Structures are given as structure tokens and as C-alpha cells.
mmCIF file of C-alpha atoms and ligand atoms in Angstrom:
data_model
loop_
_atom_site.group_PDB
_atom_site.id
_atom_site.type_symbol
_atom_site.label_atom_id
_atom_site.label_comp_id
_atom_site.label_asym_id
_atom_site.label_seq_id
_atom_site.Cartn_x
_atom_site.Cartn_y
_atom_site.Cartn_z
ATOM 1 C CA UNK A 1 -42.007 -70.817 70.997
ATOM 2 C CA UNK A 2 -40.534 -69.090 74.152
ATOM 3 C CA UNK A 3 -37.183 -70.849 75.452
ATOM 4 C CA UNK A 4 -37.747 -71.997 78.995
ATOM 5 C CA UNK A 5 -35.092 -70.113 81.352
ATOM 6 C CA UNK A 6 -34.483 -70.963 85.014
ATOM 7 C CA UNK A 7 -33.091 -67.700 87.388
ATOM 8 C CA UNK A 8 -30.627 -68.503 90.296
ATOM 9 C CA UNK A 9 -31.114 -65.787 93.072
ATOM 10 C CA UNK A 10 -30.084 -65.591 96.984
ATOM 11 C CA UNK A 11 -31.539 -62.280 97.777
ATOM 12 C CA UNK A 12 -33.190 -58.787 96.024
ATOM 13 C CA UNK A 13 -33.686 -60.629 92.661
ATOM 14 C CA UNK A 14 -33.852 -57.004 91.374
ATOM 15 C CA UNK A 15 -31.959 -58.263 88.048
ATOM 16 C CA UNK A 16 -34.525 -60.906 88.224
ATOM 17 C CA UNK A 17 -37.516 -58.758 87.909
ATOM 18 C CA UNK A 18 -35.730 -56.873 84.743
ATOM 19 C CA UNK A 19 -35.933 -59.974 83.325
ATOM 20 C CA UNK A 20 -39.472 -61.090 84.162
ATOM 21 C CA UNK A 21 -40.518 -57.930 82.696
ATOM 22 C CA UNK A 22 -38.940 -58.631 79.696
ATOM 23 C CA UNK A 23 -39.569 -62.045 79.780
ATOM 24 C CA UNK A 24 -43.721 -60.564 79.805
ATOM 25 C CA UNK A 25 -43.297 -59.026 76.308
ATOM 26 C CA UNK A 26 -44.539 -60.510 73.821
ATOM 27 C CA UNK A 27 -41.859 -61.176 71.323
ATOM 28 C CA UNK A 28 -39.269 -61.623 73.714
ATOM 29 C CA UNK A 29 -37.160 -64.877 72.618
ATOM 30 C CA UNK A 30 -37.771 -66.388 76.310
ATOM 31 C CA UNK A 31 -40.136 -67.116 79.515
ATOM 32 C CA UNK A 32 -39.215 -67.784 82.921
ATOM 33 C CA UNK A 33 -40.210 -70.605 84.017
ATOM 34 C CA UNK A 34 -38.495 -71.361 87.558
ATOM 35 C CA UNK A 35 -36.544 -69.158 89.880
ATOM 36 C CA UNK A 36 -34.464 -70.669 92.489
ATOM 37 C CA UNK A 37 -33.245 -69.630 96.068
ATOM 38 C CA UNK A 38 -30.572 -71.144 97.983
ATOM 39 C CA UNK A 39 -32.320 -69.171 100.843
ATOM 40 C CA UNK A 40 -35.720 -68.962 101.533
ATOM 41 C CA UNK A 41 -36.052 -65.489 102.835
ATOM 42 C CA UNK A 42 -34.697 -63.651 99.452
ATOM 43 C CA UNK A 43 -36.983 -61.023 99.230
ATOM 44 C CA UNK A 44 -36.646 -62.143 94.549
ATOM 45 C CA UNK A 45 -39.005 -65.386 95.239
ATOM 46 C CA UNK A 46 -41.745 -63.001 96.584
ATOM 47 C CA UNK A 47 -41.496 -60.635 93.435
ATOM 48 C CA UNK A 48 -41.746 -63.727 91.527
ATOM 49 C CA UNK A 49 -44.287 -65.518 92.602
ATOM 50 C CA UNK A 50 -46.800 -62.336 92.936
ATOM 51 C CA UNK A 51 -46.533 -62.301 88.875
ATOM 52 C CA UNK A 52 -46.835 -65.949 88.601
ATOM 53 C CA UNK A 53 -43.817 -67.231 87.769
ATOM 54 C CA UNK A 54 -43.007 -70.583 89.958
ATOM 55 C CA UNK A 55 -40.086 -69.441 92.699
ATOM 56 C CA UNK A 56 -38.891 -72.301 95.421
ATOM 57 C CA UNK A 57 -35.686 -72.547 97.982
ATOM 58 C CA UNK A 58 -33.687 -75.063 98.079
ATOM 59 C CA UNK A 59 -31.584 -74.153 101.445
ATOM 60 C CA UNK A 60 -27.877 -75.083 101.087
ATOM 61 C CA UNK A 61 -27.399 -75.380 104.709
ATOM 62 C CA UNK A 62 -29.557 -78.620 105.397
ATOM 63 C CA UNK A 63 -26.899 -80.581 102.989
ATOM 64 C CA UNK A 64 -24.239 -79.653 105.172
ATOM 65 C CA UNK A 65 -21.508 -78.898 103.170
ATOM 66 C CA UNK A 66 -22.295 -81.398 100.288
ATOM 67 C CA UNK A 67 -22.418 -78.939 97.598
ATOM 68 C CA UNK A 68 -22.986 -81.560 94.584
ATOM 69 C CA UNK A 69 -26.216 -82.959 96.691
ATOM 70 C CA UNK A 70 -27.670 -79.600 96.811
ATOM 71 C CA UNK A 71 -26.687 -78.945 93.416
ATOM 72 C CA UNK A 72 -28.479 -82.200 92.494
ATOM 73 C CA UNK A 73 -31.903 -80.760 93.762
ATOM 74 C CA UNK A 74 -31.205 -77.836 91.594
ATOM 75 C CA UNK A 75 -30.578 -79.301 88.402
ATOM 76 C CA UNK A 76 -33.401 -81.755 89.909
ATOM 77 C CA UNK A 77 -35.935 -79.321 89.337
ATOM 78 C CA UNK A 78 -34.262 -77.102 86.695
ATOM 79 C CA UNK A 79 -35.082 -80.352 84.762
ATOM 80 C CA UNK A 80 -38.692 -81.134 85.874
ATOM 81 C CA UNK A 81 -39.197 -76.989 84.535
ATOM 82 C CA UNK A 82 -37.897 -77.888 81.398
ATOM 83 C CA UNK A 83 -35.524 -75.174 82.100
ATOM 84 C CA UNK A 84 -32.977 -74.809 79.090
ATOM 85 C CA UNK A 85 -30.913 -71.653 79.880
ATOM 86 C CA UNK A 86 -30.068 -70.090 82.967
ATOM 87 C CA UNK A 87 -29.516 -66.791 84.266
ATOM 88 C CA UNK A 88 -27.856 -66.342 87.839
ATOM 89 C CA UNK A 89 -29.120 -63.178 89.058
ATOM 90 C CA UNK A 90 -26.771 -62.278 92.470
ATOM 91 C CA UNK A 91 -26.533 -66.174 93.283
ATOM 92 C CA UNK A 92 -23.997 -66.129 96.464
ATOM 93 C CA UNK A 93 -22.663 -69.604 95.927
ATOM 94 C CA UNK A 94 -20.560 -70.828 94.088
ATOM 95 C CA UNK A 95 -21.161 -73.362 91.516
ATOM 96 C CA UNK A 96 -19.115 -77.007 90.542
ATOM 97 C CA UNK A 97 -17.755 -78.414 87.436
ATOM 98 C CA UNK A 98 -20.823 -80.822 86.946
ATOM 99 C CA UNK A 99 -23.700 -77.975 87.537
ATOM 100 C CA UNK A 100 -21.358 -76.079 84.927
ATOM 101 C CA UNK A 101 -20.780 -78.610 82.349
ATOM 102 C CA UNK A 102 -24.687 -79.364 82.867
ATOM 103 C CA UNK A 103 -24.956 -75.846 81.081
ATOM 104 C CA UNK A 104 -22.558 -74.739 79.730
ATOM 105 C CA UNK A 105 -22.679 -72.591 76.834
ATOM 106 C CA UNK A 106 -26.651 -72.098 78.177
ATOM 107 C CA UNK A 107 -25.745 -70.177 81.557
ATOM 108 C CA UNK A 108 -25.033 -66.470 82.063
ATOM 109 C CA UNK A 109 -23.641 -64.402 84.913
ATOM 110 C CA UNK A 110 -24.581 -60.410 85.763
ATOM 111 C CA UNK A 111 -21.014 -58.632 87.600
ATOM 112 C CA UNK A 112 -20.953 -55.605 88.818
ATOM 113 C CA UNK A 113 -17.671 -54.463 87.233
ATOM 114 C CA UNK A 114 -16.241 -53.766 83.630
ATOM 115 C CA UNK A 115 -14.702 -57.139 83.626
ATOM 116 C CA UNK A 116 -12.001 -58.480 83.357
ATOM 117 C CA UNK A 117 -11.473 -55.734 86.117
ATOM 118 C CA UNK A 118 -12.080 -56.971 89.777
ATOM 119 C CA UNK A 119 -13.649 -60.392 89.379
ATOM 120 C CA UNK A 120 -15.338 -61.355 93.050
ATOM 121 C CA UNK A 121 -16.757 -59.322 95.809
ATOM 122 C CA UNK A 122 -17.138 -55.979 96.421
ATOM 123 C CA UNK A 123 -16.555 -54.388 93.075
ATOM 124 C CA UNK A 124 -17.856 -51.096 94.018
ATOM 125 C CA UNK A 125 -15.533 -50.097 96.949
ATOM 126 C CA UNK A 126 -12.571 -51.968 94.601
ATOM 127 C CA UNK A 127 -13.340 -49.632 91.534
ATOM 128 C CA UNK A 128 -13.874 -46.265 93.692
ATOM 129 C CA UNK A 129 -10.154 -47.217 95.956
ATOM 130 C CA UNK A 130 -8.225 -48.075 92.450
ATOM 131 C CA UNK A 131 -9.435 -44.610 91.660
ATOM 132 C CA UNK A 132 -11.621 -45.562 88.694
ATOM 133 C CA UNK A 133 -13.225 -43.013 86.780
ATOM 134 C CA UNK A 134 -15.050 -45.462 84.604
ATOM 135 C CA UNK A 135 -17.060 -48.485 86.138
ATOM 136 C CA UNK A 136 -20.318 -50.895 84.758
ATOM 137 C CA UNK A 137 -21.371 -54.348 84.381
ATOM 138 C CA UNK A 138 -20.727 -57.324 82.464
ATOM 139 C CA UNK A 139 -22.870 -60.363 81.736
ATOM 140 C CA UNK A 140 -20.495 -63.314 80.906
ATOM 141 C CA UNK A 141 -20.905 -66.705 79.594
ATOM 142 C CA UNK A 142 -20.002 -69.054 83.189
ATOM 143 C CA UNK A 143 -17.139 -71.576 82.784
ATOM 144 C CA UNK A 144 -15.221 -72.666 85.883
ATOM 145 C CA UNK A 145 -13.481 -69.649 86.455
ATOM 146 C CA UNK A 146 -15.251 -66.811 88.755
ATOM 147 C CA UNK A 147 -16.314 -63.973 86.550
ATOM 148 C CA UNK A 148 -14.279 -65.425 83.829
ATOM 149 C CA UNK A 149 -16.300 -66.694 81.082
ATOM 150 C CA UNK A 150 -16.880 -65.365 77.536
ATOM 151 C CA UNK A 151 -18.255 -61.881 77.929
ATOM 152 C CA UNK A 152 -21.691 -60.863 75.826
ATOM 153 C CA UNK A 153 -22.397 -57.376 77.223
ATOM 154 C CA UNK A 154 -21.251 -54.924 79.120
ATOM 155 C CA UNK A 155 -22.466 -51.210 79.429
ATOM 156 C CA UNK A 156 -19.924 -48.594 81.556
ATOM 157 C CA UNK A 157 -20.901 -45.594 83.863
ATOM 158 C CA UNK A 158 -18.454 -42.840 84.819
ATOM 159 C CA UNK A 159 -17.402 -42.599 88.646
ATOM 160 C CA UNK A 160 -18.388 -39.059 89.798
ATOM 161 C CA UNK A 161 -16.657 -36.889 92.544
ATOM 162 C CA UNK A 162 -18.369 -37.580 95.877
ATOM 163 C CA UNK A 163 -19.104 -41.250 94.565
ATOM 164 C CA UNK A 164 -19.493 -43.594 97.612
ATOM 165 C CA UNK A 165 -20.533 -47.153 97.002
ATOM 166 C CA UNK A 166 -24.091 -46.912 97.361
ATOM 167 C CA UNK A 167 -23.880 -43.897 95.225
ATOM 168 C CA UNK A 168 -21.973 -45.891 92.267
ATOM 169 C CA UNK A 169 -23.748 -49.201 92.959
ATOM 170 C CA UNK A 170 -27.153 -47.301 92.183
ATOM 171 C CA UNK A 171 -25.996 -45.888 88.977
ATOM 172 C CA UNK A 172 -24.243 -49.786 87.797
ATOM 173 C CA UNK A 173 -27.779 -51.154 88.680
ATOM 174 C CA UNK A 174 -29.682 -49.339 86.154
ATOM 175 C CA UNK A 175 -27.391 -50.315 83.654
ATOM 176 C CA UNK A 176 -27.291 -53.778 84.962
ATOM 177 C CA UNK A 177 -31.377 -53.603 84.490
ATOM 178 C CA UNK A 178 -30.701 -52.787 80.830
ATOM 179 C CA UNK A 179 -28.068 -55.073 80.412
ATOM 180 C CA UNK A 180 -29.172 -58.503 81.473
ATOM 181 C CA UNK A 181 -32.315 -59.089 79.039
ATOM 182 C CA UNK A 182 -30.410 -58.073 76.085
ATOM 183 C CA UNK A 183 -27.554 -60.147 76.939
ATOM 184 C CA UNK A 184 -30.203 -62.968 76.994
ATOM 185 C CA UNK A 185 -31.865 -62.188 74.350
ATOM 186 C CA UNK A 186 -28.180 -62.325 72.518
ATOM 187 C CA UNK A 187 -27.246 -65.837 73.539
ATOM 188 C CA UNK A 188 -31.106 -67.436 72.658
ATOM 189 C CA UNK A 189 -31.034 -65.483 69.392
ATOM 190 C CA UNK A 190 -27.863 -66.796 68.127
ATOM 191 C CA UNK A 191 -26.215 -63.817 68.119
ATOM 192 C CA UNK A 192 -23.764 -64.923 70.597
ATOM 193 C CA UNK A 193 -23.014 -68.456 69.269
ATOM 194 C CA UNK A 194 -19.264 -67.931 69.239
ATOM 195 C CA UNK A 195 -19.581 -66.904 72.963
ATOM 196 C CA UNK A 196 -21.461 -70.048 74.055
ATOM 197 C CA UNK A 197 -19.025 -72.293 71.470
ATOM 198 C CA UNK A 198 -16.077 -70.628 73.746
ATOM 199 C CA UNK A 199 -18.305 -72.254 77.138
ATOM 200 C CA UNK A 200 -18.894 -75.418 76.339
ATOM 201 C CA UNK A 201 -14.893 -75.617 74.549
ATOM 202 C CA UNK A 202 -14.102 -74.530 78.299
ATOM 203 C CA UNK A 203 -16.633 -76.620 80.450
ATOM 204 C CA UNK A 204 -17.177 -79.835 78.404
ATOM 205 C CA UNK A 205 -20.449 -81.873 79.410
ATOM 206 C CA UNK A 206 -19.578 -84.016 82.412
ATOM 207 C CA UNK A 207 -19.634 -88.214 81.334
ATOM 208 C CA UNK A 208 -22.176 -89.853 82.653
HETATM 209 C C1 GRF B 301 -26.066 -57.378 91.313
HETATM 210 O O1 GRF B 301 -25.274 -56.247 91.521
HETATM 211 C C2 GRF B 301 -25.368 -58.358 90.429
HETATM 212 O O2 GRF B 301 -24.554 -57.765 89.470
HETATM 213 C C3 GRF B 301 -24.533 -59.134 91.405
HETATM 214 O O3 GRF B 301 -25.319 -59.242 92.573
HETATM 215 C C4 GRF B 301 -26.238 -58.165 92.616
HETATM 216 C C5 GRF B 301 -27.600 -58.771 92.716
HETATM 217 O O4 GRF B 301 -28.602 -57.802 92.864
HETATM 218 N N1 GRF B 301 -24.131 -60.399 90.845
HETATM 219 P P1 GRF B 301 -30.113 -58.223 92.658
HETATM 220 O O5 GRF B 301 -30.396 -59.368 93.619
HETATM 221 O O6 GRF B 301 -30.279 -58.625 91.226
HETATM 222 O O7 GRF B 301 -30.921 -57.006 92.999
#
């Protein structure tokens, strides 16, 4: 039995198809079965829904500001999926406490750096101005702290003379493409049990 994972986007959803496609093999531990938009034109809910897999927005801005509401409709219909892991795949927002503790130990992040180097934006331009010569991705446990949580995987690409960022954030996305379903894979498998003990330890189930 495949375990049910839910896939935060807000735009490309090019992580998002790596893990559909792995998702489609056959004796891969899990099956997608709801991605999720906070806006409606990401280009990821049209890849999704032309193989199938159920993809809906749920537009922040109508909530004005009440981030637990819109979080509510999230978890809403994370729940009606049956959803029981979740990947956020280049989600732009960022999440509470509750929608945390709601998963935690169950909810991985994709970065574009070799954390714990440059947590946040830009990561590219970051690496290539500290003078980097290795960059790369990391897919983390999420706990309250941005980019923070429990790392499961992380693959590194050298910086090349003549990088710019589009250059360099090319050559981290085919990692990241490589990265992300064998991270999941990982945490469903058991593999990373300490990792997801770590999680919840950090972002205990809300009460009530
Ligand atoms: C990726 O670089 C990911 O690491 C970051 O946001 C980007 C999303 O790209 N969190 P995509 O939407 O998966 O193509």
C-alpha cells in the first residue's frame, strides 16, 4: 500500500513532476494524491492534472492576511485526500506553528543551497558573491525554523568559472530532480526515523 502524499507548490512545480514520475513507478513507497497552489496560475497544477493527479488553488490573498484561515483550507483538504506526508515543492509562503505541528516529522522541504549555508532567498546569487566553488541542494525535515529542520539529503555541484545564476541554478535543479524522491522515499521507508523523531521533538503536535 502506497502512502498518500500531498505537494505544496506556488509556481513551475518542476520538483513536483520529479516526484510524480516517481511517484508512477511501481514499487515506489508513495502516490500523490493532492497538489496544492496558493496561486492559481502556477504553471505545477497544469502538469499535474494532465497525468491525473488531483491539483486545486487555494489563493492566499482572498483571506486577507489571515494566514491560519487559509492554512485551515489546506489542511482542510490535505485531510479529505487522506494526505499523510507532505512535500513542499517551491511553496512561497511561509508556514505557522499549527500547519507545522499538524506534520511534523511527515513534511519535507527542497533548498536550493548546501544547507546550513544561506537559508532563504536567492541562494544562487548568495553562493556565486560568497565566492563558492561548491553549491547543491538539501531536502530537510520542516520545523519552525526556515530551512532549518533535520536534513535527509543533500547532493553538491561545483561552481564553474563564468557561472551566472541561471547557469548554476540549472545545474542545482538536476540534482534537486534526483534528490527529492529519494529523500522521500527515505523518510516513508524508515530510513530516516531519527530525522523525523528530531521534527516532531522540535514541533510538538498542537493541543486541541
Ligand atoms: C526550487 O529551486 C526549490 O529548491 C525551491 O524553489 C524552486 C522551485 O522550483 N524551494 P520548481 O517549482 O520545483 O520548479
Amino acid at each position: 500500500m502506497k502512502c498518500r502524499v500531498g505537494i505544496l507548490i506556488s509556481g513551475r512545480g518542476s520538483n513536483m513532476a520529479s516526484l510524480l514520475a516517481a511517484a508512477a513507478q511501481p514499487h515506489y513507497p508513495a502516490s500523490v494524491a493532492l497538489v496544492l497552489s496558493n496561486r492559481a496560475d502556477a504553471a505545477g497544477l497544469e502538469t499535474a492534472r494532465a497525468q491525473g493527479v488531483p491539483a486545486e488553488a487555494v489563493d492566499h490573498r482572498p483571506f486577507r492576511g489571515d494566514r491560519a484561515a487559509h492554512e485551515e483550507e489546506l489542511l482542510r483538504r490535505l485531510a479529505a485526500a487522506g494526505v499523510e506526508y507532505v512535500c513542499l515543492a517551491g511553496y512561497m509562503r511561509v508556514l505557522t506553528r499549527h500547519f507545522i505541528g499538524r506534520f511534523a516529522g511527515r513534511m519535507l522541504n527542497i533548498h536550493p543551497s548546501l544547507l546550513p549555508a544561506f537559508p532563504g532567498l536567492d541562494t544562487h546569487a548568495r553562493a556565486l558573491a560568497a565566492g563558492c566553488t561548491l553549491h547543491g541542494c538539501s531536502v530537510h525535515l520542516v520545523t519552525e525554523e526556515l530551512d532549518g529542520g533535520p536534513i535527509l539529503a543533500q547532493a553538491a555541484v561545483p561552481v564553474l568559472p563564468g557561472d551566472d545564476e541561471v547557469a548554476l541554478a540549472a545545474r542545482v535543479l538536476v540534482q534537486e530532480h534526483r534528490l527529492y524522491p529519494l529523500a522521500l522515499r527515505r523518510l516513508i521507508e524508515g530510513e530516516a526515523a531519527w530525522a523525523a523523531a528530531d521534527a516532531a521533538l522540535l514541533n510538538p503536535l498542537p493541543a486541541g
